């Protein structure tokens, strides 16, 4: 479809228009996604021996690593959507409206990727799907993650995304296009009356209100997966649940900033995704990063002051030993982000480029910190005298993770081609 | 009608969640074989179903083409 | 009410590791998997070194963290104290492995035949029978394919499926028949005892009576069923010596 063949009332925001740029993006992403799939089939055929994961204990390996770390990471990214939607709806922040839909989409995609990451980690994935539904035990923290996060949080975000998109679907269904049938179904008979708008306002308010406690419990339950394990120094403790909630916010808002900038650039949407959006998100991110740094300082100080022998060894590995480069690298990234965001906040002069850079920095730090949560407590956290262990990922793990990112990009990029990524304006 | 069904869906969903979590799914213990099995087979799926029903109430409320 | 326990007498244990071998043969565990493991540790600096040995089976905790975290109830505890894994229900999430403070879990990273072939000896090979004199029986233990106990689950033996977790079972296939676990049976100095700790007249109860005992990592609240006599818990500065092969080589 080229510009010439379109009617005057064309589909907005590049919907249905496969530009060369988009096709190039699609090609790269699909190659990466397929590579991830091939790596996964390799893992299924040969068993997880093809990864760098190994047993705790006598083998001195780490049975949990990149897949679990990225599962936590993706759940963290999902924080963005609903918190932004909730902010907009509950506090009537008009300025952020243009990024509301992409934030909700980010949540949905991130949660799907999180589910896939955990599937990649299971030794018996098909059994996993069936048995979790058949035998799921609430006592296991995994149950909370599975039921609350995947079922509750994901579905609630989907519901929110759907309800807020019906109006646009109805408008698009009035125009001739190849996707008209889809829009009709999507709109499900939406009529833009004052009563309907009132209904939508009411239901989105209550849904946003209901999703907030769901968000807290979902991220906390993920923290509990680690925090309740008395046998893993560095994991056990009540700080994990709240820390997971805060870290989620950091990576989520960071991602949203990056996504908003990409959409703004791809759709030349400077007028709609204004600098105010980045100022708002940047300030929120600044607060969240400060809170997370506070948690980190508390944790480190406590362990340095007094800790069990194993915890001291773990702390040494993090601060000065094998994992020091990841630890200090992540801290440096967070501090750099604080400096950048703080400067812009102080000067009241925001730049999209610097905001994106800060968003990238916090996500790099988030990946590093997730890795540090998961792995060192296994290699350096043995309570019996097995000695310290080691772990290094293999190409299979890297490619599967890259494939997951590519899949997420495909889902978002694909969505943008069938539906407007920003809520339509009156004249669109 | 819209309000009634919506509230009903929320209540049914929450009730299903609560009943299947506390009474039908595996009990919160670790000391015997019985602790490893749900008291009703597939109880975990009812917890999920309860969540889905409660959330779907919002979609119903928005989409229902009824009175008003 | 039967309550199984194991006593490990550290004053008798000489670190010969015959129990590790017996466990391997009885349960058909593949390379680098040691359901029963004996630490050989050393403290001090030469020439004032002191060696100690610590057998470490699964502790079969009465407050087992591994059972609590299993999302599907594949890891479960029998009333009588044995903690088992249902190899047909396990989804391979390895949560029990990271939850265990004692590091006793082993995951089946590779397909079973590949694992067993890695070191399964061919007893018909003339070079092998020259050494064994044809006396060594076939390696595969047929009892391990049976469903065990009242619960009728596949819980005995090793390497049944790829992608599932496994660990010491107190030789459930033997105990259910009234026999002792393989390690207990084999120990040349009777450092290992097994039996009903609730029965005050059982050999196990008589053995531990009036002895000072400790349990590993007791402060974690796991309430293990393995009772250590003599000796003391390993200090944190101890170092392992003479580790067996712990990485799969093929």
JSON list of N, CA and C in Angstrom, two decimals, chain C residues 60-123:
[
{"chain": "C", "resi": 60, "resn": "UNK", "atom": "N", "xyz": [16.00, -35.48, 54.54]},
{"chain": "C", "resi": 60, "resn": "UNK", "atom": "CA", "xyz": [14.59, -35.85, 54.75]},
{"chain": "C", "resi": 60, "resn": "UNK", "atom": "C", "xyz": [13.99, -35.06, 55.90]},
{"chain": "C", "resi": 61, "resn": "UNK", "atom": "N", "xyz": [13.99, -33.76, 55.69]},
{"chain": "C", "resi": 61, "resn": "UNK", "atom": "CA", "xyz": [13.54, -32.83, 56.72]},
{"chain": "C", "resi": 61, "resn": "UNK", "atom": "C", "xyz": [12.08, -33.04, 57.08]},
{"chain": "C", "resi": 62, "resn": "UNK", "atom": "N", "xyz": [11.76, -32.79, 58.34]},
{"chain": "C", "resi": 62, "resn": "UNK", "atom": "CA", "xyz": [10.37, -32.86, 58.76]},
{"chain": "C", "resi": 62, "resn": "UNK", "atom": "C", "xyz": [9.65, -31.54, 58.51]},
{"chain": "C", "resi": 63, "resn": "UNK", "atom": "N", "xyz": [10.41, -30.48, 58.25]},
{"chain": "C", "resi": 63, "resn": "UNK", "atom": "CA", "xyz": [9.84, -29.20, 57.86]},
{"chain": "C", "resi": 63, "resn": "UNK", "atom": "C", "xyz": [10.52, -28.81, 56.55]},
{"chain": "C", "resi": 64, "resn": "UNK", "atom": "N", "xyz": [10.23, -29.58, 55.49]},
{"chain": "C", "resi": 64, "resn": "UNK", "atom": "CA", "xyz": [11.08, -29.50, 54.30]},
{"chain": "C", "resi": 64, "resn": "UNK", "atom": "C", "xyz": [10.81, -28.29, 53.41]},
{"chain": "C", "resi": 65, "resn": "UNK", "atom": "N", "xyz": [11.79, -27.40, 53.22]},
{"chain": "C", "resi": 65, "resn": "UNK", "atom": "CA", "xyz": [11.59, -26.26, 52.32]},
{"chain": "C", "resi": 65, "resn": "UNK", "atom": "C", "xyz": [11.33, -26.72, 50.89]},
{"chain": "C", "resi": 66, "resn": "UNK", "atom": "N", "xyz": [11.92, -27.85, 50.48]},
{"chain": "C", "resi": 66, "resn": "UNK", "atom": "CA", "xyz": [11.73, -28.30, 49.10]},
{"chain": "C", "resi": 66, "resn": "UNK", "atom": "C", "xyz": [10.29, -28.69, 48.84]},
{"chain": "C", "resi": 67, "resn": "UNK", "atom": "N", "xyz": [9.63, -29.30, 49.81]},
{"chain": "C", "resi": 67, "resn": "UNK", "atom": "CA", "xyz": [8.23, -29.70, 49.64]},
{"chain": "C", "resi": 67, "resn": "UNK", "atom": "C", "xyz": [7.34, -28.47, 49.56]},
{"chain": "C", "resi": 68, "resn": "UNK", "atom": "N", "xyz": [7.64, -27.48, 50.39]},
{"chain": "C", "resi": 68, "resn": "UNK", "atom": "CA", "xyz": [6.80, -26.29, 50.42]},
{"chain": "C", "resi": 68, "resn": "UNK", "atom": "C", "xyz": [6.79, -25.56, 49.10]},
{"chain": "C", "resi": 69, "resn": "UNK", "atom": "N", "xyz": [7.96, -25.50, 48.44]},
{"chain": "C", "resi": 69, "resn": "UNK", "atom": "CA", "xyz": [8.03, -24.67, 47.24]},
{"chain": "C", "resi": 69, "resn": "UNK", "atom": "C", "xyz": [7.62, -25.39, 45.96]},
{"chain": "C", "resi": 70, "resn": "UNK", "atom": "N", "xyz": [7.44, -26.70, 46.01]},
{"chain": "C", "resi": 70, "resn": "UNK", "atom": "CA", "xyz": [7.11, -27.40, 44.78]},
{"chain": "C", "resi": 70, "resn": "UNK", "atom": "C", "xyz": [5.76, -26.93, 44.27]},
{"chain": "C", "resi": 71, "resn": "UNK", "atom": "N", "xyz": [5.69, -26.37, 43.07]},
{"chain": "C", "resi": 71, "resn": "UNK", "atom": "CA", "xyz": [4.42, -25.80, 42.60]},
{"chain": "C", "resi": 71, "resn": "UNK", "atom": "C", "xyz": [3.37, -26.86, 42.25]},
{"chain": "C", "resi": 72, "resn": "UNK", "atom": "N", "xyz": [3.79, -28.09, 42.01]},
{"chain": "C", "resi": 72, "resn": "UNK", "atom": "CA", "xyz": [2.83, -29.10, 41.57]},
{"chain": "C", "resi": 72, "resn": "UNK", "atom": "C", "xyz": [2.74, -30.31, 42.50]},
{"chain": "C", "resi": 73, "resn": "UNK", "atom": "N", "xyz": [3.41, -30.25, 43.64]},
{"chain": "C", "resi": 73, "resn": "UNK", "atom": "CA", "xyz": [3.32, -31.37, 44.57]},
{"chain": "C", "resi": 73, "resn": "UNK", "atom": "C", "xyz": [4.05, -32.62, 44.11]},
{"chain": "C", "resi": 74, "resn": "UNK", "atom": "N", "xyz": [5.04, -32.44, 43.22]},
{"chain": "C", "resi": 74, "resn": "UNK", "atom": "CA", "xyz": [5.84, -33.59, 42.80]},
{"chain": "C", "resi": 74, "resn": "UNK", "atom": "C", "xyz": [6.77, -34.00, 43.93]},
{"chain": "C", "resi": 75, "resn": "UNK", "atom": "N", "xyz": [7.28, -33.01, 44.67]},
{"chain": "C", "resi": 75, "resn": "UNK", "atom": "CA", "xyz": [8.12, -33.29, 45.84]},
{"chain": "C", "resi": 75, "resn": "UNK", "atom": "C", "xyz": [7.17, -33.34, 47.03]},
{"chain": "C", "resi": 76, "resn": "UNK", "atom": "N", "xyz": [7.18, -34.48, 47.73]},
{"chain": "C", "resi": 76, "resn": "UNK", "atom": "CA", "xyz": [6.25, -34.60, 48.85]},
{"chain": "C", "resi": 76, "resn": "UNK", "atom": "C", "xyz": [6.89, -35.39, 49.97]},
{"chain": "C", "resi": 77, "resn": "UNK", "atom": "N", "xyz": [6.31, -35.30, 51.13]},
{"chain": "C", "resi": 77, "resn": "UNK", "atom": "CA", "xyz": [6.83, -36.01, 52.29]},
{"chain": "C", "resi": 77, "resn": "UNK", "atom": "C", "xyz": [5.81, -37.03, 52.74]},
{"chain": "C", "resi": 78, "resn": "UNK", "atom": "N", "xyz": [6.29, -38.26, 52.94]},
{"chain": "C", "resi": 78, "resn": "UNK", "atom": "CA", "xyz": [5.41, -39.27, 53.51]},
{"chain": "C", "resi": 78, "resn": "UNK", "atom": "C", "xyz": [5.32, -39.03, 55.01]},
{"chain": "C", "resi": 79, "resn": "UNK", "atom": "N", "xyz": [4.20, -39.43, 55.61]},
{"chain": "C", "resi": 79, "resn": "UNK", "atom": "CA", "xyz": [4.00, -39.27, 57.06]},
{"chain": "C", "resi": 79, "resn": "UNK", "atom": "C", "xyz": [5.16, -39.87, 57.85]},
{"chain": "C", "resi": 80, "resn": "UNK", "atom": "N", "xyz": [5.71, -40.97, 57.33]},
{"chain": "C", "resi": 80, "resn": "UNK", "atom": "CA", "xyz": [6.76, -41.64, 58.10]},
{"chain": "C", "resi": 80, "resn": "UNK", "atom": "C", "xyz": [8.11, -40.95, 57.96]},
{"chain": "C", "resi": 81, "resn": "UNK", "atom": "N", "xyz": [8.16, -39.88, 57.17]},
{"chain": "C", "resi": 81, "resn": "UNK", "atom": "CA", "xyz": [9.37, -39.06, 57.17]},
{"chain": "C", "resi": 81, "resn": "UNK", "atom": "C", "xyz": [10.17, -39.04, 55.90]},
{"chain": "C", "resi": 82, "resn": "UNK", "atom": "N", "xyz": [9.94, -39.96, 54.98]},
{"chain": "C", "resi": 82, "resn": "UNK", "atom": "CA", "xyz": [10.75, -39.98, 53.76]},
{"chain": "C", "resi": 82, "resn": "UNK", "atom": "C", "xyz": [10.22, -38.93, 52.78]},
{"chain": "C", "resi": 83, "resn": "UNK", "atom": "N", "xyz": [11.12, -38.14, 52.22]},
{"chain": "C", "resi": 83, "resn": "UNK", "atom": "CA", "xyz": [10.74, -37.10, 51.26]},
{"chain": "C", "resi": 83, "resn": "UNK", "atom": "C", "xyz": [11.09, -37.61, 49.86]},
{"chain": "C", "resi": 84, "resn": "UNK", "atom": "N", "xyz": [10.09, -37.64, 48.99]},
{"chain": "C", "resi": 84, "resn": "UNK", "atom": "CA", "xyz": [10.28, -38.26, 47.68]},
{"chain": "C", "resi": 84, "resn": "UNK", "atom": "C", "xyz": [9.90, -37.32, 46.55]},
{"chain": "C", "resi": 85, "resn": "UNK", "atom": "N", "xyz": [10.29, -37.69, 45.35]},
{"chain": "C", "resi": 85, "resn": "UNK", "atom": "CA", "xyz": [9.95, -36.91, 44.16]},
{"chain": "C", "resi": 85, "resn": "UNK", "atom": "C", "xyz": [9.19, -37.79, 43.19]},
{"chain": "C", "resi": 86, "resn": "UNK", "atom": "N", "xyz": [8.06, -37.31, 42.72]},
{"chain": "C", "resi": 86, "resn": "UNK", "atom": "CA", "xyz": [7.28, -38.04, 41.71]},
{"chain": "C", "resi": 86, "resn": "UNK", "atom": "C", "xyz": [7.83, -37.65, 40.34]},
{"chain": "C", "resi": 87, "resn": "UNK", "atom": "N", "xyz": [8.57, -38.57, 39.69]},
{"chain": "C", "resi": 87, "resn": "UNK", "atom": "CA", "xyz": [9.24, -38.24, 38.43]},
{"chain": "C", "resi": 87, "resn": "UNK", "atom": "C", "xyz": [8.27, -38.06, 37.28]},
{"chain": "C", "resi": 88, "resn": "UNK", "atom": "N", "xyz": [7.03, -38.47, 37.49]},
{"chain": "C", "resi": 88, "resn": "UNK", "atom": "CA", "xyz": [6.07, -38.29, 36.39]},
{"chain": "C", "resi": 88, "resn": "UNK", "atom": "C", "xyz": [5.30, -36.99, 36.53]},
{"chain": "C", "resi": 89, "resn": "UNK", "atom": "N", "xyz": [5.39, -36.37, 37.72]},
{"chain": "C", "resi": 89, "resn": "UNK", "atom": "CA", "xyz": [4.68, -35.11, 37.89]},
{"chain": "C", "resi": 89, "resn": "UNK", "atom": "C", "xyz": [5.64, -33.91, 37.85]},
{"chain": "C", "resi": 90, "resn": "UNK", "atom": "N", "xyz": [6.88, -34.14, 38.13]},
{"chain": "C", "resi": 90, "resn": "UNK", "atom": "CA", "xyz": [7.84, -33.05, 38.20]},
{"chain": "C", "resi": 90, "resn": "UNK", "atom": "C", "xyz": [7.92, -32.29, 36.89]},
{"chain": "C", "resi": 91, "resn": "UNK", "atom": "N", "xyz": [7.88, -30.97, 36.95]},
{"chain": "C", "resi": 91, "resn": "UNK", "atom": "CA", "xyz": [7.93, -30.17, 35.73]},
{"chain": "C", "resi": 91, "resn": "UNK", "atom": "C", "xyz": [9.32, -29.58, 35.50]},
{"chain": "C", "resi": 92, "resn": "UNK", "atom": "N", "xyz": [10.25, -29.90, 36.39]},
{"chain": "C", "resi": 92, "resn": "UNK", "atom": "CA", "xyz": [11.63, -29.48, 36.17]},
{"chain": "C", "resi": 92, "resn": "UNK", "atom": "C", "xyz": [11.89, -28.01, 36.39]},
{"chain": "C", "resi": 93, "resn": "UNK", "atom": "N", "xyz": [11.21, -27.37, 37.32]},
{"chain": "C", "resi": 93, "resn": "UNK", "atom": "CA", "xyz": [11.45, -25.96, 37.57]},
{"chain": "C", "resi": 93, "resn": "UNK", "atom": "C", "xyz": [12.68, -25.73, 38.45]},
{"chain": "C", "resi": 94, "resn": "UNK", "atom": "N", "xyz": [13.11, -26.74, 39.15]},
{"chain": "C", "resi": 94, "resn": "UNK", "atom": "CA", "xyz": [14.31, -26.71, 40.00]},
{"chain": "C", "resi": 94, "resn": "UNK", "atom": "C", "xyz": [14.17, -25.77, 41.19]},
{"chain": "C", "resi": 95, "resn": "UNK", "atom": "N", "xyz": [12.95, -25.51, 41.57]},
{"chain": "C", "resi": 95, "resn": "UNK", "atom": "CA", "xyz": [12.74, -24.65, 42.73]},
{"chain": "C", "resi": 95, "resn": "UNK", "atom": "C", "xyz": [13.18, -25.38, 44.00]},
{"chain": "C", "resi": 96, "resn": "UNK", "atom": "N", "xyz": [12.90, -26.68, 44.08]},
{"chain": "C", "resi": 96, "resn": "UNK", "atom": "CA", "xyz": [13.33, -27.45, 45.25]},
{"chain": "C", "resi": 96, "resn": "UNK", "atom": "C", "xyz": [14.84, -27.43, 45.37]},
{"chain": "C", "resi": 97, "resn": "UNK", "atom": "N", "xyz": [15.51, -27.43, 44.23]},
{"chain": "C", "resi": 97, "resn": "UNK", "atom": "CA", "xyz": [16.96, -27.45, 44.25]},
{"chain": "C", "resi": 97, "resn": "UNK", "atom": "C", "xyz": [17.53, -26.17, 44.86]},
{"chain": "C", "resi": 98, "resn": "UNK", "atom": "N", "xyz": [16.96, -25.02, 44.47]},
{"chain": "C", "resi": 98, "resn": "UNK", "atom": "CA", "xyz": [17.49, -23.77, 45.03]},
{"chain": "C", "resi": 98, "resn": "UNK", "atom": "C", "xyz": [16.99, -23.53, 46.44]},
{"chain": "C", "resi": 99, "resn": "UNK", "atom": "N", "xyz": [15.88, -24.19, 46.81]},
{"chain": "C", "resi": 99, "resn": "UNK", "atom": "CA", "xyz": [15.36, -23.99, 48.16]},
{"chain": "C", "resi": 99, "resn": "UNK", "atom": "C", "xyz": [16.10, -24.83, 49.20]},
{"chain": "C", "resi": 100, "resn": "UNK", "atom": "N", "xyz": [16.72, -25.91, 48.74]},
{"chain": "C", "resi": 100, "resn": "UNK", "atom": "CA", "xyz": [17.36, -26.82, 49.69]},
{"chain": "C", "resi": 100, "resn": "UNK", "atom": "C", "xyz": [18.64, -26.23, 50.25]},
{"chain": "C", "resi": 101, "resn": "UNK", "atom": "N", "xyz": [18.74, -26.14, 51.59]},
{"chain": "C", "resi": 101, "resn": "UNK", "atom": "CA", "xyz": [19.98, -25.58, 52.17]},
{"chain": "C", "resi": 101, "resn": "UNK", "atom": "C", "xyz": [21.15, -26.55, 52.07]},
{"chain": "C", "resi": 102, "resn": "UNK", "atom": "N", "xyz": [20.87, -27.84, 51.85]},
{"chain": "C", "resi": 102, "resn": "UNK", "atom": "CA", "xyz": [21.91, -28.86, 51.92]},
{"chain": "C", "resi": 102, "resn": "UNK", "atom": "C", "xyz": [22.49, -29.24, 50.57]},
{"chain": "C", "resi": 103, "resn": "UNK", "atom": "N", "xyz": [21.89, -28.76, 49.48]},
{"chain": "C", "resi": 103, "resn": "UNK", "atom": "CA", "xyz": [22.45, -29.04, 48.15]},
{"chain": "C", "resi": 103, "resn": "UNK", "atom": "C", "xyz": [22.39, -30.50, 47.77]},
{"chain": "C", "resi": 104, "resn": "UNK", "atom": "N", "xyz": [21.29, -31.19, 48.05]},
{"chain": "C", "resi": 104, "resn": "UNK", "atom": "CA", "xyz": [21.23, -32.63, 47.78]},
{"chain": "C", "resi": 104, "resn": "UNK", "atom": "C", "xyz": [20.52, -32.98, 46.49]},
{"chain": "C", "resi": 105, "resn": "UNK", "atom": "N", "xyz": [19.98, -31.99, 45.80]},
{"chain": "C", "resi": 105, "resn": "UNK", "atom": "CA", "xyz": [19.19, -32.27, 44.61]},
{"chain": "C", "resi": 105, "resn": "UNK", "atom": "C", "xyz": [20.04, -32.35, 43.36]},
{"chain": "C", "resi": 106, "resn": "UNK", "atom": "N", "xyz": [19.63, -33.21, 42.45]},
{"chain": "C", "resi": 106, "resn": "UNK", "atom": "CA", "xyz": [20.29, -33.33, 41.15]},
{"chain": "C", "resi": 106, "resn": "UNK", "atom": "C", "xyz": [19.24, -33.29, 40.06]},
{"chain": "C", "resi": 107, "resn": "UNK", "atom": "N", "xyz": [19.53, -32.51, 39.04]},
{"chain": "C", "resi": 107, "resn": "UNK", "atom": "CA", "xyz": [18.58, -32.35, 37.95]},
{"chain": "C", "resi": 107, "resn": "UNK", "atom": "C", "xyz": [19.03, -33.20, 36.78]},
{"chain": "C", "resi": 108, "resn": "UNK", "atom": "N", "xyz": [18.08, -33.77, 36.05]},
{"chain": "C", "resi": 108, "resn": "UNK", "atom": "CA", "xyz": [18.43, -34.55, 34.86]},
{"chain": "C", "resi": 108, "resn": "UNK", "atom": "C", "xyz": [18.59, -33.61, 33.68]},
{"chain": "C", "resi": 109, "resn": "UNK", "atom": "N", "xyz": [19.82, -33.14, 33.48]},
{"chain": "C", "resi": 109, "resn": "UNK", "atom": "CA", "xyz": [20.10, -32.16, 32.44]},
{"chain": "C", "resi": 109, "resn": "UNK", "atom": "C", "xyz": [20.05, -32.78, 31.06]},
{"chain": "C", "resi": 110, "resn": "UNK", "atom": "N", "xyz": [20.24, -34.08, 30.98]},
{"chain": "C", "resi": 110, "resn": "UNK", "atom": "CA", "xyz": [20.30, -34.70, 29.65]},
{"chain": "C", "resi": 110, "resn": "UNK", "atom": "C", "xyz": [19.38, -35.89, 29.59]},
{"chain": "C", "resi": 111, "resn": "UNK", "atom": "N", "xyz": [19.13, -36.35, 28.40]},
{"chain": "C", "resi": 111, "resn": "UNK", "atom": "CA", "xyz": [18.28, -37.52, 28.20]},
{"chain": "C", "resi": 111, "resn": "UNK", "atom": "C", "xyz": [18.87, -38.70, 28.95]},
{"chain": "C", "resi": 112, "resn": "UNK", "atom": "N", "xyz": [18.02, -39.54, 29.57]},
{"chain": "C", "resi": 112, "resn": "UNK", "atom": "CA", "xyz": [18.52, -40.62, 30.44]},
{"chain": "C", "resi": 112, "resn": "UNK", "atom": "C", "xyz": [19.52, -41.54, 29.77]},
{"chain": "C", "resi": 113, "resn": "UNK", "atom": "N", "xyz": [19.25, -41.97, 28.56]},
{"chain": "C", "resi": 113, "resn": "UNK", "atom": "CA", "xyz": [20.18, -42.93, 27.96]},
{"chain": "C", "resi": 113, "resn": "UNK", "atom": "C", "xyz": [21.55, -42.30, 27.77]},
{"chain": "C", "resi": 114, "resn": "UNK", "atom": "N", "xyz": [21.55, -41.03, 27.39]},
{"chain": "C", "resi": 114, "resn": "UNK", "atom": "CA", "xyz": [22.84, -40.35, 27.23]},
{"chain": "C", "resi": 114, "resn": "UNK", "atom": "C", "xyz": [23.57, -40.31, 28.56]},
{"chain": "C", "resi": 115, "resn": "UNK", "atom": "N", "xyz": [22.78, -40.08, 29.65]},
{"chain": "C", "resi": 115, "resn": "UNK", "atom": "CA", "xyz": [23.41, -40.00, 30.96]},
{"chain": "C", "resi": 115, "resn": "UNK", "atom": "C", "xyz": [23.97, -41.35, 31.39]},
{"chain": "C", "resi": 116, "resn": "UNK", "atom": "N", "xyz": [23.17, -42.37, 31.21]},
{"chain": "C", "resi": 116, "resn": "UNK", "atom": "CA", "xyz": [23.62, -43.68, 31.68]},
{"chain": "C", "resi": 116, "resn": "UNK", "atom": "C", "xyz": [24.70, -44.25, 30.78]},
{"chain": "C", "resi": 117, "resn": "UNK", "atom": "N", "xyz": [24.58, -43.95, 29.49]},
{"chain": "C", "resi": 117, "resn": "UNK", "atom": "CA", "xyz": [25.60, -44.45, 28.57]},
{"chain": "C", "resi": 117, "resn": "UNK", "atom": "C", "xyz": [26.94, -43.82, 28.85]},
{"chain": "C", "resi": 118, "resn": "UNK", "atom": "N", "xyz": [26.89, -42.63, 29.48]},
{"chain": "C", "resi": 118, "resn": "UNK", "atom": "CA", "xyz": [28.14, -41.90, 29.71]},
{"chain": "C", "resi": 118, "resn": "UNK", "atom": "C", "xyz": [29.15, -42.75, 30.46]},
{"chain": "C", "resi": 119, "resn": "UNK", "atom": "N", "xyz": [28.64, -43.62, 31.31]},
{"chain": "C", "resi": 119, "resn": "UNK", "atom": "CA", "xyz": [29.65, -44.43, 31.99]},
{"chain": "C", "resi": 119, "resn": "UNK", "atom": "C", "xyz": [29.19, -45.86, 32.23]},
{"chain": "C", "resi": 120, "resn": "UNK", "atom": "N", "xyz": [28.09, -46.24, 31.58]},
{"chain": "C", "resi": 120, "resn": "UNK", "atom": "CA", "xyz": [27.60, -47.60, 31.80]},
{"chain": "C", "resi": 120, "resn": "UNK", "atom": "C", "xyz": [28.59, -48.59, 31.20]},
{"chain": "C", "resi": 121, "resn": "UNK", "atom": "N", "xyz": [29.09, -49.48, 32.00]},
{"chain": "C", "resi": 121, "resn": "UNK", "atom": "CA", "xyz": [30.06, -50.45, 31.53]},
{"chain": "C", "resi": 121, "resn": "UNK", "atom": "C", "xyz": [29.39, -51.57, 30.75]},
{"chain": "C", "resi": 122, "resn": "UNK", "atom": "N", "xyz": [30.06, -52.02, 29.73]},
{"chain": "C", "resi": 122, "resn": "UNK", "atom": "CA", "xyz": [29.56, -53.16, 28.98]},
{"chain": "C", "resi": 122, "resn": "UNK", "atom": "C", "xyz": [30.19, -54.41, 29.55]},
{"chain": "C", "resi": 123, "resn": "UNK", "atom": "N", "xyz": [29.40, -55.15, 30.33]},
{"chain": "C", "resi": 123, "resn": "UNK", "atom": "CA", "xyz": [30.00, -56.28, 31.04]},
{"chain": "C", "resi": 123, "resn": "UNK", "atom": "C", "xyz": [30.28, -57.47, 30.15]}
]
